[in-house]
mmCIF file of C-alpha atoms in Angstrom:
data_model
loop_
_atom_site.group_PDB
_atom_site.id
_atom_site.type_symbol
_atom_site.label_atom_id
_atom_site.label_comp_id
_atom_site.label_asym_id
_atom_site.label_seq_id
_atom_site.Cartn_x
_atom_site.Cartn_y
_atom_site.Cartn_z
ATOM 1 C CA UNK A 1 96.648 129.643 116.480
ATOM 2 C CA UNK A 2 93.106 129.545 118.122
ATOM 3 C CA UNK A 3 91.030 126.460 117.230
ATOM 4 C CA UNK A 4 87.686 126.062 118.425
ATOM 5 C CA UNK A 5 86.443 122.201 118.181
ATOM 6 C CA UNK A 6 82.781 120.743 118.204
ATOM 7 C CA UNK A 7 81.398 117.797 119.046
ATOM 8 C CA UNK A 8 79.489 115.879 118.391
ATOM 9 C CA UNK A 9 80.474 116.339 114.691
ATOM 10 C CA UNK A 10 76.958 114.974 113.814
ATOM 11 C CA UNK A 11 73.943 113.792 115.464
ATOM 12 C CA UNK A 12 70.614 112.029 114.723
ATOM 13 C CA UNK A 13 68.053 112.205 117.606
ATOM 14 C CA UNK A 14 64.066 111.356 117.578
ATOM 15 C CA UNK A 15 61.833 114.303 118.140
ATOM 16 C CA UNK A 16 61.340 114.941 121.405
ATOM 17 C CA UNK A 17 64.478 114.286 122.464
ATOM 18 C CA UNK A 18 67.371 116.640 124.660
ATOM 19 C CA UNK A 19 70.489 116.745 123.110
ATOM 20 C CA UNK A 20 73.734 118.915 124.372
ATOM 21 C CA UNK A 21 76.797 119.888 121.729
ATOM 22 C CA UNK A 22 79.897 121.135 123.264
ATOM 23 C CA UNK A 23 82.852 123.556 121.836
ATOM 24 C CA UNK A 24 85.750 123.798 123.157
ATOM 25 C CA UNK A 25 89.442 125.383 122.771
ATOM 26 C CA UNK A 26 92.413 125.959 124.740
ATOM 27 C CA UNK A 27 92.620 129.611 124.071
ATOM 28 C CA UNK A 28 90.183 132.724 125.907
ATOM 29 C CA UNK A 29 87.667 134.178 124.391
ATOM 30 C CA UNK A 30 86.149 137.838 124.986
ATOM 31 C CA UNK A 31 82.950 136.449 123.660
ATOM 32 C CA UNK A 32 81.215 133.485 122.287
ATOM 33 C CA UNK A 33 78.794 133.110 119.324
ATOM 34 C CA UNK A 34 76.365 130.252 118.364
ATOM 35 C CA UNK A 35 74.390 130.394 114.578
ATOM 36 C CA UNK A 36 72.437 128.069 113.068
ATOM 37 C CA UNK A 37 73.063 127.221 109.218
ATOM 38 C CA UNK A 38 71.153 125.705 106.992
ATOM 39 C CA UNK A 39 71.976 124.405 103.262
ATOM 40 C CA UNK A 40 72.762 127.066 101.296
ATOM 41 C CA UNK A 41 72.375 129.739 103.139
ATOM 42 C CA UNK A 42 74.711 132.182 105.607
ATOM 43 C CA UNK A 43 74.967 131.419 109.300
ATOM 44 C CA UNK A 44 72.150 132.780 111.665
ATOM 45 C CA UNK A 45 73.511 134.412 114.942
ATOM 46 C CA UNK A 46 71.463 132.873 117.867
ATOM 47 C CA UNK A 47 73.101 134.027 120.827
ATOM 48 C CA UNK A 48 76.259 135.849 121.919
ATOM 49 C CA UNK A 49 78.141 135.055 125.416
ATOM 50 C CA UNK A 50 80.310 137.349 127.328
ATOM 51 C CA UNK A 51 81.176 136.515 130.541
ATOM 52 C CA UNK A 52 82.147 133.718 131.888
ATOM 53 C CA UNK A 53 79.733 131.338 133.612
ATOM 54 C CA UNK A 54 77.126 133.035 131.842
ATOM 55 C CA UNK A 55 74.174 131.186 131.371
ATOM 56 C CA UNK A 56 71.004 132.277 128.395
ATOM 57 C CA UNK A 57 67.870 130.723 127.158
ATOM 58 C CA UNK A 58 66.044 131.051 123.973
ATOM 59 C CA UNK A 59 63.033 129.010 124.407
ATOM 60 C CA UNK A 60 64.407 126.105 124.211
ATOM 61 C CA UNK A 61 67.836 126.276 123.655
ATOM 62 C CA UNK A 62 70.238 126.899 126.446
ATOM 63 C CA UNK A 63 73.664 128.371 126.010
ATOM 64 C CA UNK A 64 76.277 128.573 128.596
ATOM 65 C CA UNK A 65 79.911 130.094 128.460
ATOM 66 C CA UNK A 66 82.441 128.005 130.473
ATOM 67 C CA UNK A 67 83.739 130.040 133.777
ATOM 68 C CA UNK A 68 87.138 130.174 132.410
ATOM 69 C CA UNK A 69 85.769 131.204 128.693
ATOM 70 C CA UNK A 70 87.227 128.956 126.912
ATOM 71 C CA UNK A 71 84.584 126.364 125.959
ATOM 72 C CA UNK A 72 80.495 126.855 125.903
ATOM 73 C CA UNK A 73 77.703 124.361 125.440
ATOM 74 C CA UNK A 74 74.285 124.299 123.625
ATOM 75 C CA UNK A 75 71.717 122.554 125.212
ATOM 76 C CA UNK A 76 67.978 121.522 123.030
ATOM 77 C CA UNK A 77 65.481 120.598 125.096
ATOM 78 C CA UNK A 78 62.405 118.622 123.566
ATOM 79 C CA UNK A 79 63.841 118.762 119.877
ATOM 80 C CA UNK A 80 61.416 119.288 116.991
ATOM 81 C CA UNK A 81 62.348 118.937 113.517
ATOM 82 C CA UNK A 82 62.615 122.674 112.884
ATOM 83 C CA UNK A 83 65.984 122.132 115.033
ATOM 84 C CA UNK A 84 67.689 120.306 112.237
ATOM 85 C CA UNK A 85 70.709 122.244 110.818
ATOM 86 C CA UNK A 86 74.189 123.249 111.037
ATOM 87 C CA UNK A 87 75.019 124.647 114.862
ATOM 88 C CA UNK A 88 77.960 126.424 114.289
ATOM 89 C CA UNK A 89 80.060 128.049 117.690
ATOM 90 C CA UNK A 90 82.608 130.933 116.776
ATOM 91 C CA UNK A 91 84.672 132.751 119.311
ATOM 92 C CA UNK A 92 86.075 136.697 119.123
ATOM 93 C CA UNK A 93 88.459 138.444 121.080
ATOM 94 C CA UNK A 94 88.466 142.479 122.506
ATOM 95 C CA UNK A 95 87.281 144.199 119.776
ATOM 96 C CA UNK A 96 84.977 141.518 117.952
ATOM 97 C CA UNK A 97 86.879 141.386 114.327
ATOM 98 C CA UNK A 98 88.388 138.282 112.628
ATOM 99 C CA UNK A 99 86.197 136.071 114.884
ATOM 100 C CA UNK A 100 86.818 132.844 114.490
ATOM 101 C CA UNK A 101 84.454 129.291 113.417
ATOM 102 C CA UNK A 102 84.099 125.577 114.645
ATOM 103 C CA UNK A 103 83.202 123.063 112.291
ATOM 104 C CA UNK A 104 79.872 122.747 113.365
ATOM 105 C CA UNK A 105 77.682 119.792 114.734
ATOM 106 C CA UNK A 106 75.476 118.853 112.254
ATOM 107 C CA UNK A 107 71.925 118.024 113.626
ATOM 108 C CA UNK A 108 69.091 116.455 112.522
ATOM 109 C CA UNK A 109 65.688 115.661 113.920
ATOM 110 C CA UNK A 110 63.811 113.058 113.085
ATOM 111 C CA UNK A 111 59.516 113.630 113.323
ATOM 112 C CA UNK B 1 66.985 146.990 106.956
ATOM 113 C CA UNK B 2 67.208 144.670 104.070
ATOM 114 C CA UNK B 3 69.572 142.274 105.857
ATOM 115 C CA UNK B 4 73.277 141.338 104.086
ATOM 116 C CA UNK B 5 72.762 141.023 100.464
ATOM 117 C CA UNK B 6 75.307 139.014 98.170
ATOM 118 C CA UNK B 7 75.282 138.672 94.432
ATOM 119 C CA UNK B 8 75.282 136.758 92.526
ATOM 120 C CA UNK B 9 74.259 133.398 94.486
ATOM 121 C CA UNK B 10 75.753 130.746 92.574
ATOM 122 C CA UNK B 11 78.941 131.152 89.764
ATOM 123 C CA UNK B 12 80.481 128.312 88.101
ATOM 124 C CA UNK B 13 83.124 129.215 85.866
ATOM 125 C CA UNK B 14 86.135 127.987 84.151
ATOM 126 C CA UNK B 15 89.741 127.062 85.639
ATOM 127 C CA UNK B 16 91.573 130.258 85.033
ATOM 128 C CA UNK B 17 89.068 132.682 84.555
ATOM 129 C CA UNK B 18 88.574 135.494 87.117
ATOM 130 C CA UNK B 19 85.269 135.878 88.959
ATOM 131 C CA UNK B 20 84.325 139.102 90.985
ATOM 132 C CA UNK B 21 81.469 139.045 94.109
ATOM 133 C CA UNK B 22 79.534 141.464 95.028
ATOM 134 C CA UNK B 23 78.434 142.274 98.723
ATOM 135 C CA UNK B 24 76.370 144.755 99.889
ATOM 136 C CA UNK B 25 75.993 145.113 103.619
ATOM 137 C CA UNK B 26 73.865 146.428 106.224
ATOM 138 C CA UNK B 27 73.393 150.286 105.674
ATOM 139 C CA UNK B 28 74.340 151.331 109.328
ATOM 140 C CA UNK B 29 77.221 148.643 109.761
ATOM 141 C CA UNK B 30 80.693 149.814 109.751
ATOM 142 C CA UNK B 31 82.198 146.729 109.260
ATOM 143 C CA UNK B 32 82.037 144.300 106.668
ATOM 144 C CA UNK B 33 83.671 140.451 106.946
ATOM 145 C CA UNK B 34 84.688 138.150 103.875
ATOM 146 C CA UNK B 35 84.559 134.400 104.774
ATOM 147 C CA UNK B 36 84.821 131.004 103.159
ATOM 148 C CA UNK B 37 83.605 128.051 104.024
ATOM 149 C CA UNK B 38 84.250 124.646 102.411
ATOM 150 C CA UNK B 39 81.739 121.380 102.534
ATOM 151 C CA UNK B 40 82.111 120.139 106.368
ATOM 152 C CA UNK B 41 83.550 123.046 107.325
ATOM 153 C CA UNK B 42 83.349 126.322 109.271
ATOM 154 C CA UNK B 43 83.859 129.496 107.889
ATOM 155 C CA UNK B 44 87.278 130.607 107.693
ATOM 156 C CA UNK B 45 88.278 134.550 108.080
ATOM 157 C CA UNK B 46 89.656 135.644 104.669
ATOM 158 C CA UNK B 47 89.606 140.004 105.480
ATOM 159 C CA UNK B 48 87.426 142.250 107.139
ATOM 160 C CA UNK B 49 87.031 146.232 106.517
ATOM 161 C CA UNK B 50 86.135 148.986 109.016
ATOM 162 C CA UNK B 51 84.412 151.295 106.262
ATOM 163 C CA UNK B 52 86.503 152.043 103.497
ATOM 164 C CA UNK B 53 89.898 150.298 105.267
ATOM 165 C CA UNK B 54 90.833 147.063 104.728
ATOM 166 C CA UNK B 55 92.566 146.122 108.277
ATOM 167 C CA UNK B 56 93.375 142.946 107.750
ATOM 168 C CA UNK B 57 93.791 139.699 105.561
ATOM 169 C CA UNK B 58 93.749 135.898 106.132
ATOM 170 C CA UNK B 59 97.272 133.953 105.301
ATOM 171 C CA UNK B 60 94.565 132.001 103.217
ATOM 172 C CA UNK B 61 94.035 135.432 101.008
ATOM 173 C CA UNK B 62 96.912 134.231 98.273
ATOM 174 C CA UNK B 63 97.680 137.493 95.816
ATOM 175 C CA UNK B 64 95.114 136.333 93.304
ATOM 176 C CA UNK B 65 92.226 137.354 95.450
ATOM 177 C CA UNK B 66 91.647 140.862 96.128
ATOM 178 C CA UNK B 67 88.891 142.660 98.018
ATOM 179 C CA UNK B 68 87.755 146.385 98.053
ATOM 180 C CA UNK B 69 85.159 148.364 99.671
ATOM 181 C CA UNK B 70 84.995 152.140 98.222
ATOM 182 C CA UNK B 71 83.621 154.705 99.976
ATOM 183 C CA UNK B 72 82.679 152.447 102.707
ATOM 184 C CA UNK B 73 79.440 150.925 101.225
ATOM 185 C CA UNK B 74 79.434 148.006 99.393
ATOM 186 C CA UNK B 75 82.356 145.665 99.067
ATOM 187 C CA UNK B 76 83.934 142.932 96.334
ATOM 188 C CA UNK B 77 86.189 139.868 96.295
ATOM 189 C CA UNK B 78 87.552 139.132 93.004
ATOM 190 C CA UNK B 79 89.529 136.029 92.583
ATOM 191 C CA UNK B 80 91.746 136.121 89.230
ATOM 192 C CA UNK B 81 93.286 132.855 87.601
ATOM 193 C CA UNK B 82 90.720 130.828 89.764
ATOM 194 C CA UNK B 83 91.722 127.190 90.833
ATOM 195 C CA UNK B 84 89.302 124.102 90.976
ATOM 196 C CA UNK B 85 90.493 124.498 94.847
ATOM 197 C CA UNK B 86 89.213 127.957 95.175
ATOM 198 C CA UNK B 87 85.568 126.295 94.880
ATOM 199 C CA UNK B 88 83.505 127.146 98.052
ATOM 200 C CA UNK B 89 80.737 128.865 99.263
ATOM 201 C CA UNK B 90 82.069 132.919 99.774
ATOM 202 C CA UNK B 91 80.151 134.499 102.441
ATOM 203 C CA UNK B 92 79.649 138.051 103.464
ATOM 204 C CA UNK B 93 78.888 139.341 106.801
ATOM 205 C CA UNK B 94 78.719 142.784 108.643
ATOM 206 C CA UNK B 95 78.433 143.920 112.208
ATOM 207 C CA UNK B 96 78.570 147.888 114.102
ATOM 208 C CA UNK B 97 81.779 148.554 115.661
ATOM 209 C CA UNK B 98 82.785 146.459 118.667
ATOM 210 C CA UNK B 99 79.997 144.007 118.277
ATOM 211 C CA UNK B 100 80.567 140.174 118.485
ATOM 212 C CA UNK B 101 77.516 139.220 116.246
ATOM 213 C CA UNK B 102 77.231 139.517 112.565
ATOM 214 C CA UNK B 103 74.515 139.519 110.328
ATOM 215 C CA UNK B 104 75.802 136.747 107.191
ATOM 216 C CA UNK B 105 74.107 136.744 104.143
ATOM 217 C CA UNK B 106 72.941 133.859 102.131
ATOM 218 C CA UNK B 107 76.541 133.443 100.220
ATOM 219 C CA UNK B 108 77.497 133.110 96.549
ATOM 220 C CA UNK B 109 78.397 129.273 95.990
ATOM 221 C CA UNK B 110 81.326 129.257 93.503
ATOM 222 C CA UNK B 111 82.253 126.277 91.467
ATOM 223 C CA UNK B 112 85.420 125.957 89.607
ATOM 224 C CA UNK B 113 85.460 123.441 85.986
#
């Protein structure tokens, strides 16, 4: 069975602040996806992944897909408040169906 | 494009009673996703379709829930005899063929009294 684990579970950080959440498995992925969720409302796709050692930015988030694909990191630099929410990672194989979720780090910033 | 659209958004109901969900996905997307995702939790695969064809089902899909998607358009998840455990938020998703990214929407919250 393919697990994918997060962590930090949860973290609490002063605006401003660079924070890094990791997610990691001991099975290979064809791809990697990070969303953002927040209450009450459906994940948000952010980024997808696909090769390994693969690094993208949006603004400023940084993504990165681990050279051997199993494990990826989300990096926030300068966190604002509008960061806060559910980061969520979620890993596919050939094909892209019955993807699979981590738990998600829960974030929140702090004005 | 309208985005994922689930109905309704919130159902509480009674132990026993069946419920039925409505999804309705993105017009151009082939495949359509059923998750479920408890407090704390990530979502969990439950079944996916590739238009009308339901491919595959979760462990976690016990025979009281059923899913459909006729003619390849919109799709529902009906859960008969329903458990207090069955409560959870149900999401949809849907994605083109051999993409990794789907497009969720907002979720129908199901509580079970």
């Amino acid at each position: 069975t393919q697990l994918l684990e997060q962590s930090p579970q949860f973290l609490s950080i002063q605006e401003g602040e660079n924070l890094t959440v990791y997610c990691n498995s001991s099975s290979v992925f064809s791809s990697l996806q990070w969303y953002r969720q927040e209450p009450g409302e459906g994940p948000v796709l952010l980024v997808t992944v696909v090769t390994g050692g693969e690094v993208k930015k949006l603004k400023r988030l940084t993504f990165q897909f681990g050279d051997a694909r199993k494990d990826s990191s989300l990096h926030i630099t300068a966190a604002q408040p509008g960061d806060t929410g559910l980061y969520l990672c979620a890993g596919a194989n050939t094909g892209g169906f019955k993807t699979i979720f981590g738990a998600g780090t829960r974030l929140f910033v702090k004005a | 494009d309208t985005g994922v659209s689930q109905d309704p958004r919130h159902k509480i109901t009674k132990r026993g009673q069946n419920v039925t969900f409505r999804c309705d996905p993105i017009s151009e997307h082939n495949r359509l996703y059923w998750y479920r995702q408890t407090l704390g939790q990530g979502p969990e695969f439950l079944t996916y379709f590739q238009n009308e064809a339901q491919l595959e089902k979760s462990r976690l899909l016990s025979d009281r829930f059923s899913a459909e998607r006729p003619k390849g358009s919109f799709s529902t998840l009906e859960i008969q005899r329903t458990e207090q455990g069955d409560s959870a938020m149900y999401l949809c998703a849907s994605s083109v063929r051999d993409s990794y990214g789907y497009t969720f929407g907002s979720g129908t919250r199901l509580t079970v009294v």
